[in-house]
Amino acid sequence: DVKVTQSSRYLVKRTGEKVFLECVQDMDHENMFWYRQDPGLGLRLIYFSYDVKMKEKGDIPEGYSVSREKKERFSLILESASTNQTSMYLCASSLSAIYGYTFGSGTRLTVV
Amino acid sequence: DQQVKQNSPSLSVQEGRISILNCDYTNSMFDYFLWYKKYPAEGPTFLISISSIKDKNEDGRFTVFLNKSAKHLSLHIVPSQPGDSAVYFCAASAMGGSQGNLIFGKGTKLSVKP
């Protein structure tokens, strides 16, 4: 089974902190994605990557950056955390859209 | 502009009855559709998919229907069980899914009451 592992299930950070969310997949997928899920807003794409060292902005990239130094790892960085970034963050990977995405279990981030 | 719309934020159904979750799309280039199910504090999991060359796909209690002319798909769950209570996301892709991303709807929260 494809496994997508997010390093933390729950995180509490202070406003202004730099926050790293890590995601690792074990099936050699080229494509990796970061979403946030908020009530009433569904899944919103933050950033995605089709290959090592490449990244593309999604629908809501402001306040975030990403890093993909190795194929299996895709990191989401909150440069200076703010309370409006309190959310559930979901990482996903895929071979291609037709095979669907495999999601991690999510990280519930609270910024206080 | 939303390309994939789930117009019902929530749905409540009695156990044993049918649940029908609806999804509309605007992009005529979409040719592959998926449904995901999400429990609280977990990531979404793949449920069922359908290609535009079909109008129906069935997997156990779950059936997805596609009406291309109406740009509408629906997920039927029969019979509904309390364990089906979750948020359901509809997703679509174009070009056979070989390129591009999945586009997700906002989700419908299904509650199945015992």
Coordinates of N, CA and C in Angstrom, one line a residue:
Chain A
D1 N 0.8 -1.2 0.0 CA 0.0 0.0 0.0 C 0.9 1.3 0.0
V2 N 0.4 2.2 -0.8 CA 1.1 3.5 -0.8 C 0.9 4.1 0.6
K3 N 2.0 4.7 1.1 CA 1.9 5.3 2.4 C 2.4 6.8 2.3
V4 N 1.6 7.7 2.8 CA 2.0 9.1 2.9 C 2.0 9.4 4.4
T5 N 3.1 9.8 4.8 CA 3.3 10.0 6.3 C 3.6 11.5 6.5
Q6 N 2.7 12.0 7.4 CA 2.9 13.4 7.9 C 3.5 13.4 9.3
S7 N 4.5 14.1 9.5 CA 5.3 14.0 10.7 C 4.6 14.2 12.0
S8 N 3.6 15.1 12.0 CA 2.9 15.4 13.2 C 1.4 15.4 13.0
R9 N 0.7 14.8 14.0 CA -0.8 14.8 13.9 C -1.4 16.2 14.4
Y10 N -0.7 16.7 15.5 CA -1.2 17.9 16.1 C 0.0 18.8 16.4
L11 N -0.1 20.1 16.1 CA 0.9 21.0 16.4 C 0.3 22.3 16.9
V12 N 0.9 22.9 17.9 CA 0.5 24.2 18.4 C 1.7 25.1 18.3
K13 N 1.6 26.2 17.6 CA 2.7 27.2 17.4 C 2.3 28.6 17.7
R14 N 3.2 29.4 18.0 CA 2.9 30.8 18.3 C 3.0 31.7 17.1
T15 N 2.2 32.7 17.1 CA 2.2 33.7 16.0 C 3.6 34.2 15.8
G16 N 4.0 34.2 14.5 CA 5.4 34.7 14.1 C 6.4 33.6 14.0
E17 N 6.1 32.4 14.5 CA 7.1 31.3 14.4 C 7.2 30.8 13.0
K18 N 8.3 30.3 12.6 CA 8.5 29.6 11.4 C 8.1 28.1 11.6
V19 N 7.3 27.6 10.8 CA 6.7 26.3 11.0 C 7.0 25.4 9.8
F20 N 7.5 24.2 10.1 CA 7.8 23.2 9.1 C 6.9 22.0 9.2
L21 N 6.2 21.7 8.1 CA 5.3 20.5 8.1 C 6.0 19.5 7.1
E22 N 6.2 18.3 7.5 CA 7.0 17.4 6.7 C 6.0 16.3 6.2
C23 N 6.3 15.8 5.0 CA 5.5 14.8 4.3 C 6.5 13.9 3.6
V24 N 6.3 12.6 3.8 CA 7.1 11.6 3.1 C 6.2 10.5 2.5
Q25 N 6.5 10.1 1.2 CA 5.8 9.1 0.6 C 6.8 8.0 0.2
D26 N 6.3 6.7 0.1 CA 7.2 5.6 -0.1 C 6.9 4.9 -1.4
M27 N 6.2 5.5 -2.4 CA 5.9 4.8 -3.6 C 6.5 5.4 -4.8
D28 N 7.5 6.2 -4.7 CA 8.2 6.8 -5.8 C 7.3 7.6 -6.7
H29 N 6.3 8.3 -6.1 CA 5.5 9.2 -6.9 C 6.2 10.4 -7.3
E30 N 6.0 10.9 -8.5 CA 6.5 12.2 -8.9 C 5.7 13.3 -8.3
N31 N 4.4 13.2 -8.2 CA 3.6 14.3 -7.9 C 3.3 14.4 -6.4
M32 N 3.4 15.5 -5.8 CA 3.1 15.7 -4.4 C 2.4 17.0 -4.2
F33 N 1.5 17.1 -3.2 CA 0.6 18.2 -3.0 C 0.5 18.6 -1.6
W34 N 0.2 19.8 -1.3 CA -0.2 20.3 0.0 C -1.5 21.0 -0.1
Y35 N -2.5 20.6 0.7 CA -3.8 21.2 0.8 C -4.0 21.7 2.3
R36 N -4.9 22.6 2.4 CA -5.5 22.8 3.7 C -7.0 22.6 3.6
Q37 N -7.6 22.1 4.7 CA -9.0 21.9 4.8 C -9.6 22.8 5.9
D38 N -10.6 23.6 5.5 CA -11.3 24.4 6.5 C -12.8 24.2 6.3
P39 N -13.6 24.3 7.4 CA -15.0 24.0 7.3 C -15.7 25.0 6.3
G40 N -16.5 24.4 5.4 CA -17.2 25.2 4.4 C -16.3 25.6 3.2
L41 N -15.0 25.4 3.3 CA -14.2 25.8 2.2 C -13.6 24.6 1.4
G42 N -13.8 23.4 2.0 CA -13.3 22.2 1.3 C -11.8 22.1 1.3
L43 N -11.2 21.5 0.3 CA -9.8 21.3 0.1 C -9.2 22.4 -0.8
R44 N -8.3 23.1 -0.2 CA -7.7 24.2 -1.1 C -6.2 23.9 -1.3
L45 N -5.8 24.0 -2.5 CA -4.5 23.6 -2.9 C -3.5 24.8 -2.6
I46 N -2.4 24.5 -1.8 CA -1.5 25.5 -1.5 C -0.3 25.5 -2.5
Y47 N 0.3 24.4 -2.6 CA 1.5 24.2 -3.5 C 1.5 22.7 -4.0
F48 N 2.1 22.5 -5.1 CA 2.3 21.2 -5.6 C 3.6 21.1 -6.3
S49 N 4.0 19.8 -6.5 CA 5.4 19.6 -7.2 C 5.3 18.4 -8.0
Y50 N 5.8 18.5 -9.3 CA 5.8 17.4 -10.2 C 7.1 16.7 -10.3
D51 N 8.1 17.2 -9.6 CA 9.4 16.6 -9.6 C 10.3 17.2 -8.6
V52 N 11.4 16.6 -8.4 CA 12.4 17.1 -7.4 C 12.8 18.5 -7.8
K53 N 12.9 19.4 -6.8 CA 13.3 20.8 -6.9 C 12.4 21.6 -7.7
M54 N 11.3 21.1 -8.1 CA 10.3 22.0 -8.8 C 9.1 22.2 -7.9
K55 N 8.4 23.3 -8.1 CA 7.2 23.6 -7.3 C 6.3 24.5 -8.1
E56 N 5.1 24.4 -7.8 CA 4.1 25.3 -8.5 C 3.1 25.8 -7.5
K57 N 2.7 27.0 -7.6 CA 1.7 27.6 -6.7 C 0.4 27.0 -7.0
G58 N -0.4 26.8 -5.9 CA -1.7 26.4 -6.0 C -2.6 27.6 -5.9
D59 N -3.8 27.4 -5.3 CA -4.8 28.5 -5.2 C -4.5 29.5 -4.1
I60 N -3.9 29.0 -3.1 CA -3.7 29.9 -1.9 C -2.2 29.8 -1.4
P61 N -1.2 30.2 -2.2 CA 0.2 30.1 -1.7 C 0.7 31.1 -0.8
E62 N -0.1 32.2 -0.6 CA 0.4 33.4 0.2 C 0.7 32.9 1.6
G63 N 1.9 33.3 2.1 CA 2.2 33.0 3.5 C 2.9 31.6 3.6
Y64 N 3.0 30.9 2.5 CA 3.6 29.5 2.5 C 4.7 29.4 1.5
S65 N 5.6 28.5 1.8 CA 6.6 28.1 0.8 C 6.8 26.6 0.9
V66 N 7.5 26.0 -0.1 CA 7.7 24.5 0.0 C 9.1 24.2 -0.4
S67 N 9.5 23.0 -0.1 CA 10.8 22.5 -0.5 C 10.7 21.0 -0.9
R68 N 11.3 20.7 -2.0 CA 11.3 19.3 -2.4 C 12.8 19.0 -2.9
E69 N 13.6 18.6 -2.0 CA 15.0 18.3 -2.2 C 15.2 16.8 -2.6
K70 N 14.2 16.0 -2.2 CA 14.3 14.6 -2.5 C 12.9 14.2 -3.0
K71 N 12.8 13.2 -3.9 CA 11.6 12.8 -4.5 C 10.5 12.4 -3.5
E72 N 10.9 11.8 -2.4 CA 10.0 11.2 -1.4 C 9.5 12.2 -0.4
R73 N 10.1 13.4 -0.4 CA 9.8 14.3 0.7 C 9.4 15.7 0.2
F74 N 8.3 16.2 0.8 CA 7.8 17.5 0.3 C 7.4 18.2 1.6
S75 N 8.1 19.3 1.8 CA 7.9 20.1 3.1 C 7.1 21.4 2.8
L76 N 6.2 21.7 3.7 CA 5.5 22.9 3.7 C 6.0 23.8 4.8
I77 N 6.3 25.1 4.4 CA 6.9 26.0 5.4 C 6.0 27.2 5.6
L78 N 5.6 27.5 6.8 CA 4.9 28.7 7.1 C 6.0 29.7 7.6
E79 N 6.2 30.7 6.8 CA 7.4 31.6 7.1 C 7.2 32.4 8.4
S80 N 6.0 32.8 8.6 CA 5.7 33.5 9.9 C 4.3 33.2 10.2
A81 N 4.1 32.2 11.1 CA 2.7 31.7 11.3 C 1.8 32.8 11.8
S82 N 0.6 32.8 11.3 CA -0.5 33.7 11.8 C -1.7 32.9 12.2
T83 N -2.6 33.5 12.9 CA -3.7 32.8 13.5 C -4.7 32.3 12.3
N84 N -4.7 33.0 11.2 CA -5.5 32.6 10.1 C -5.0 31.4 9.3
Q85 N -3.8 30.9 9.8 CA -3.2 29.6 9.2 C -3.6 28.4 10.1
T86 N -4.3 28.7 11.1 CA -4.9 27.5 11.9 C -5.8 26.7 11.0
S87 N -5.5 25.4 10.9 CA -6.2 24.6 9.9 C -5.7 23.2 10.0
M88 N -6.4 22.3 9.2 CA -6.0 20.9 9.0 C -5.2 21.0 7.7
Y89 N -3.9 20.5 7.7 CA -3.1 20.5 6.5 C -2.9 19.0 6.1
L90 N -3.1 18.8 4.8 CA -3.1 17.5 4.2 C -2.1 17.4 3.1
C91 N -1.3 16.4 3.1 CA -0.3 16.1 2.1 C -0.8 15.0 1.2
A92 N -0.5 15.0 -0.1 CA -1.0 13.9 -0.9 C 0.1 13.6 -2.0
S93 N 0.1 12.4 -2.5 CA 1.0 12.1 -3.6 C 0.2 11.3 -4.6
S94 N 0.8 11.3 -5.9 CA 0.1 10.5 -6.9 C 1.1 10.2 -8.1
L95 N 0.7 9.1 -8.8 CA 1.4 8.9 -10.1 C 0.9 9.8 -11.1
S96 N -0.4 9.9 -11.2 CA -1.1 10.9 -12.1 C -2.5 10.9 -11.6
A97 N -3.2 12.0 -12.0 CA -4.6 12.2 -11.5 C -5.5 11.0 -11.7
I98 N -5.3 10.3 -12.8 CA -6.2 9.2 -13.1 C -6.1 8.1 -12.0
Y99 N -5.0 8.0 -11.4 CA -4.8 7.0 -10.3 C -5.3 7.6 -9.0
G100 N -5.7 8.8 -9.0 CA -6.2 9.4 -7.7 C -5.0 9.8 -6.8
Y101 N -5.3 10.4 -5.8 CA -4.3 10.8 -4.8 C -4.3 9.9 -3.6
T102 N -3.2 9.7 -3.0 CA -3.1 9.1 -1.6 C -2.8 10.2 -0.6
F103 N -3.6 10.3 0.3 CA -3.4 11.4 1.3 C -2.8 10.9 2.6
G104 N -2.1 11.8 3.3 CA -1.6 11.5 4.6 C -2.7 11.7 5.6
S105 N -2.5 11.4 6.9 CA -3.5 11.5 7.9 C -3.8 13.0 8.3
G106 N -3.0 13.9 7.9 CA -3.2 15.3 8.2 C -2.5 15.8 9.4
T107 N -2.2 17.1 9.5 CA -1.7 17.7 10.6 C -2.6 18.8 11.0
R108 N -3.1 18.7 12.2 CA -4.0 19.8 12.8 C -3.1 20.9 13.4
L109 N -3.0 22.0 12.7 CA -2.1 23.1 13.2 C -2.9 24.2 13.9
T110 N -2.6 24.5 15.1 CA -3.2 25.6 15.8 C -2.1 26.7 16.0
V111 N -2.4 27.9 15.6 CA -1.5 29.0 15.8 C -2.1 30.0 16.8
V112 N -1.4 30.2 17.9 CA -2.0 31.0 19.0 C -1.2 32.3 19.2
Chain B
D1 N -13.6 30.9 -9.9 CA -14.9 30.3 -10.3 C -14.8 28.8 -10.0
Q2 N -15.7 28.2 -9.3 CA -15.6 26.8 -8.9 C -15.9 26.0 -10.1
Q3 N -15.1 25.1 -10.4 CA -15.3 24.2 -11.5 C -16.0 22.9 -11.1
V4 N -15.9 22.6 -9.8 CA -16.6 21.4 -9.3 C -17.4 21.8 -8.1
K5 N -18.7 21.6 -8.1 CA -19.6 22.1 -7.1 C -20.3 21.0 -6.4
Q6 N -20.3 21.1 -5.1 CA -21.2 20.2 -4.3 C -22.1 21.2 -3.6
N7 N -23.3 21.3 -4.0 CA -24.2 22.4 -3.5 C -24.8 22.1 -2.2
S8 N -24.7 20.8 -1.8 CA -25.3 20.5 -0.4 C -24.2 20.4 0.6
P9 N -24.0 21.3 1.5 CA -23.0 21.1 2.5 C -23.2 20.0 3.4
S10 N -24.5 19.6 3.6 CA -24.7 18.5 4.5 C -26.0 17.7 4.1
L11 N -26.0 16.4 4.6 CA -27.1 15.5 4.2 C -27.3 14.6 5.4
S12 N -28.6 14.4 5.8 CA -28.9 13.5 6.9 C -29.8 12.4 6.4
V13 N -29.5 11.2 6.7 CA -30.2 10.0 6.2 C -30.4 9.0 7.3
Q14 N -31.5 8.3 7.2 CA -31.7 7.2 8.2 C -30.9 6.0 7.8
E15 N -30.5 5.3 8.8 CA -29.8 4.0 8.5 C -30.6 3.1 7.7
G16 N -30.0 2.4 6.7 CA -30.8 1.5 5.8 C -31.4 2.1 4.6
R17 N -31.5 3.4 4.6 CA -32.0 4.1 3.4 C -30.9 4.5 2.4
I18 N -31.3 5.1 1.3 CA -30.3 5.4 0.3 C -29.8 6.8 0.6
S19 N -28.5 7.0 0.4 CA -27.9 8.3 0.4 C -27.5 8.7 -1.0
I20 N -27.9 9.9 -1.4 CA -27.5 10.4 -2.7 C -26.7 11.7 -2.6
L21 N -25.5 11.7 -3.0 CA -24.6 12.9 -2.9 C -24.4 13.4 -4.3
N22 N -24.6 14.7 -4.5 CA -24.5 15.2 -5.9 C -23.3 16.1 -6.1
C23 N -22.9 16.2 -7.4 CA -21.8 17.0 -7.8 C -22.0 17.5 -9.2
D24 N -21.8 18.8 -9.4 CA -21.9 19.4 -10.7 C -20.5 19.9 -11.1
Y25 N -20.3 19.9 -12.4 CA -19.0 20.5 -12.9 C -19.3 21.4 -14.1
T26 N -18.3 22.3 -14.3 CA -18.5 23.3 -15.4 C -17.6 23.0 -16.6
N27 N -16.5 22.4 -16.3 CA -15.4 22.2 -17.4 C -15.7 21.0 -18.2
S28 N -16.1 21.2 -19.5 CA -16.4 20.1 -20.4 C -15.2 19.2 -20.7
M29 N -14.0 19.7 -20.3 CA -12.8 18.9 -20.6 C -12.6 17.8 -19.5
F30 N -13.3 17.9 -18.4 CA -13.2 16.9 -17.4 C -13.6 15.5 -17.9
D31 N -12.8 14.5 -17.7 CA -13.2 13.2 -18.3 C -12.9 12.1 -17.3
Y32 N -12.6 12.4 -16.0 CA -12.4 11.4 -15.0 C -12.8 12.0 -13.7
F33 N -13.6 11.2 -13.0 CA -14.2 11.7 -11.7 C -13.9 10.7 -10.6
L34 N -13.7 11.3 -9.4 CA -13.5 10.4 -8.3 C -14.3 10.9 -7.1
W35 N -14.6 10.0 -6.2 CA -15.1 10.4 -4.9 C -14.2 10.0 -3.8
Y36 N -14.0 10.9 -2.8 CA -13.2 10.6 -1.6 C -14.1 10.8 -0.4
K37 N -13.7 10.0 0.6 CA -14.4 10.0 1.9 C -13.4 10.4 3.0
K38 N -13.9 11.3 3.9 CA -13.0 11.8 4.9 C -13.7 11.8 6.3
Y39 N -13.0 11.1 7.2 CA -13.4 11.1 8.6 C -12.7 12.2 9.3
P40 N -13.2 12.8 10.4 CA -12.5 13.8 11.1 C -11.1 13.3 11.6
A41 N -10.2 14.2 11.5 CA -8.8 14.0 12.0 C -8.1 12.9 11.2
E42 N -8.6 12.6 10.0 CA -7.9 11.7 9.1 C -7.8 12.3 7.7
G43 N -6.9 11.8 6.8 CA -6.9 12.2 5.5 C -8.0 11.6 4.6
P44 N -8.4 12.2 3.5 CA -9.4 11.6 2.6 C -8.9 10.3 2.1
T45 N -9.8 9.4 1.9 CA -9.5 8.1 1.2 C -10.3 7.9 0.0
F46 N -9.7 7.3 -1.0 CA -10.4 7.1 -2.3 C -11.5 6.1 -2.1
L47 N -12.7 6.4 -2.8 CA -13.8 5.6 -2.6 C -14.2 4.9 -3.9
I48 N -14.4 5.7 -5.0 CA -14.8 5.1 -6.2 C -14.6 6.1 -7.3
S49 N -14.4 5.7 -8.6 CA -14.1 6.6 -9.7 C -15.0 6.2 -10.9
I50 N -15.0 7.1 -11.9 CA -15.7 6.8 -13.1 C -15.0 7.6 -14.2
S51 N -14.9 6.9 -15.4 CA -14.3 7.6 -16.6 C -15.5 8.1 -17.4
S52 N -15.3 9.1 -18.2 CA -16.4 9.7 -19.0 C -16.9 8.7 -20.1
I53 N -16.2 7.6 -20.3 CA -16.7 6.7 -21.3 C -17.8 5.8 -20.7
K54 N -18.0 5.9 -19.4 CA -19.0 5.1 -18.8 C -20.1 6.1 -18.2
D55 N -21.3 5.5 -17.9 CA -22.2 6.4 -17.2 C -22.6 5.8 -15.8
K56 N -21.9 4.7 -15.5 CA -22.2 4.1 -14.2 C -21.0 3.2 -13.8
N57 N -20.7 3.3 -12.5 CA -19.7 2.4 -11.9 C -20.1 1.9 -10.5
E58 N -20.0 0.7 -10.3 CA -20.6 0.1 -9.0 C -19.5 -0.6 -8.3
D59 N -19.5 -0.4 -6.9 CA -18.6 -1.1 -6.1 C -19.3 -1.4 -4.7
G60 N -19.8 -2.6 -4.6 CA -20.5 -2.9 -3.4 C -21.7 -2.0 -3.2
R61 N -21.8 -1.4 -2.0 CA -22.9 -0.5 -1.7 C -22.8 0.9 -2.4
F62 N -21.7 1.1 -3.1 CA -21.5 2.4 -3.7 C -21.6 2.4 -5.2
T63 N -22.4 3.3 -5.8 CA -22.5 3.4 -7.2 C -22.4 4.9 -7.6
V64 N -21.6 5.2 -8.6 CA -21.5 6.5 -9.1 C -22.1 6.6 -10.5
F65 N -22.9 7.6 -10.7 CA -23.6 7.8 -12.0 C -23.1 9.1 -12.6
L66 N -22.8 9.0 -13.9 CA -22.3 10.2 -14.6 C -23.3 10.6 -15.7
N67 N -23.7 11.8 -15.7 CA -24.6 12.4 -16.8 C -23.8 13.5 -17.5
K68 N -23.1 13.1 -18.6 CA -22.2 14.1 -19.2 C -23.0 15.3 -19.8
S69 N -24.1 15.1 -20.3 CA -24.8 16.2 -21.0 C -25.2 17.2 -19.9
A70 N -25.5 16.7 -18.7 CA -25.9 17.7 -17.6 C -24.7 18.1 -16.8
K71 N -23.5 17.5 -17.1 CA -22.3 17.8 -16.3 C -22.6 17.6 -14.8
H72 N -23.1 16.4 -14.6 CA -23.6 16.1 -13.2 C -23.2 14.6 -12.9
L73 N -22.7 14.4 -11.7 CA -22.5 13.1 -11.2 C -23.1 12.9 -9.8
S74 N -23.4 11.7 -9.5 CA -23.9 11.5 -8.1 C -23.4 10.2 -7.6
L75 N -23.3 10.1 -6.3 CA -22.8 8.9 -5.5 C -24.0 8.4 -4.8
H76 N -24.4 7.1 -5.0 CA -25.4 6.5 -4.3 C -24.9 5.5 -3.3
I77 N -25.3 5.5 -2.1 CA -24.9 4.6 -1.0 C -26.2 3.8 -0.6
V78 N -26.2 2.5 -0.8 CA -27.3 1.7 -0.5 C -26.9 0.4 0.1
P79 N -27.3 -0.1 1.3 CA -28.0 0.8 2.2 C -27.0 1.6 3.0
S80 N -27.4 2.8 3.5 CA -26.6 3.6 4.3 C -26.3 3.0 5.7
Q81 N -25.1 3.2 6.2 CA -24.8 2.7 7.5 C -24.2 3.8 8.3
P82 N -24.3 3.7 9.7 CA -23.7 4.8 10.5 C -22.3 5.1 10.2
G83 N -21.5 4.0 9.9 CA -20.1 4.2 9.6 C -19.8 4.9 8.3
D84 N -20.9 5.2 7.5 CA -20.7 6.0 6.3 C -20.7 7.5 6.6
S85 N -21.0 7.9 7.9 CA -21.0 9.3 8.2 C -19.6 9.8 8.1
A86 N -19.5 10.8 7.2 CA -18.2 11.4 6.9 C -18.4 12.5 5.9
V87 N -17.4 13.2 5.6 CA -17.4 14.2 4.5 C -17.0 13.6 3.2
Y88 N -17.8 13.8 2.2 CA -17.5 13.2 0.9 C -17.1 14.3 -0.1
F89 N -16.0 14.1 -0.8 CA -15.5 15.1 -1.7 C -15.6 14.5 -3.1
C90 N -16.1 15.3 -4.1 CA -16.1 14.9 -5.5 C -14.9 15.6 -6.1
A91 N -14.2 14.9 -7.0 CA -13.0 15.5 -7.7 C -13.1 15.1 -9.2
A92 N -12.4 16.0 -10.0 CA -12.4 15.8 -11.4 C -11.1 16.1 -12.0
S93 N -10.8 15.5 -13.1 CA -9.5 15.8 -13.8 C -9.8 15.7 -15.3
A94 N -8.9 16.4 -16.1 CA -9.0 16.4 -17.5 C -7.9 15.6 -18.2
M95 N -8.0 15.4 -19.5 CA -7.0 14.8 -20.3 C -6.7 13.4 -19.8
G96 N -7.7 12.7 -19.4 CA -7.6 11.3 -18.9 C -6.8 11.2 -17.6
G97 N -6.6 12.3 -17.0 CA -5.8 12.3 -15.7 C -4.3 12.2 -15.9
S98 N -3.9 12.2 -17.2 CA -2.4 12.1 -17.4 C -1.7 13.4 -17.1
Q99 N -2.4 14.5 -17.1 CA -1.7 15.7 -16.7 C -2.7 16.5 -15.8
G100 N -2.1 17.5 -15.2 CA -3.0 18.3 -14.4 C -3.3 17.7 -13.1
N101 N -4.0 18.5 -12.3 CA -4.4 18.1 -11.0 C -5.8 17.7 -10.9
L102 N -6.2 17.1 -9.8 CA -7.5 16.9 -9.4 C -8.1 18.2 -8.9
I103 N -9.3 18.5 -9.3 CA -10.1 19.6 -8.8 C -11.2 19.1 -7.9
F104 N -11.1 19.6 -6.7 CA -12.1 19.1 -5.6 C -13.2 20.0 -5.5
G105 N -14.4 19.4 -5.1 CA -15.5 20.2 -4.6 C -15.3 20.5 -3.2
K106 N -16.2 21.3 -2.6 CA -16.1 21.7 -1.2 C -16.5 20.6 -0.2
G107 N -17.2 19.6 -0.7 CA -17.5 18.5 0.2 C -19.0 18.5 0.7
T108 N -19.5 17.3 1.0 CA -20.8 17.2 1.6 C -20.7 16.3 2.8
K109 N -21.2 16.8 4.0 CA -21.1 16.1 5.2 C -22.3 15.2 5.3
L110 N -22.1 13.9 5.3 CA -23.2 12.9 5.4 C -23.3 12.4 6.8
S111 N -24.5 12.5 7.4 CA -24.8 11.9 8.7 C -25.8 10.8 8.5
V112 N -25.5 9.6 8.9 CA -26.4 8.5 8.9 C -26.8 8.2 10.3
K113 N -28.1 8.3 10.5 CA -28.7 8.2 11.9 C -29.2 6.8 12.1
P114 N -28.8 6.2 13.2 CA -29.3 4.8 13.5 C -30.8 4.7 13.7

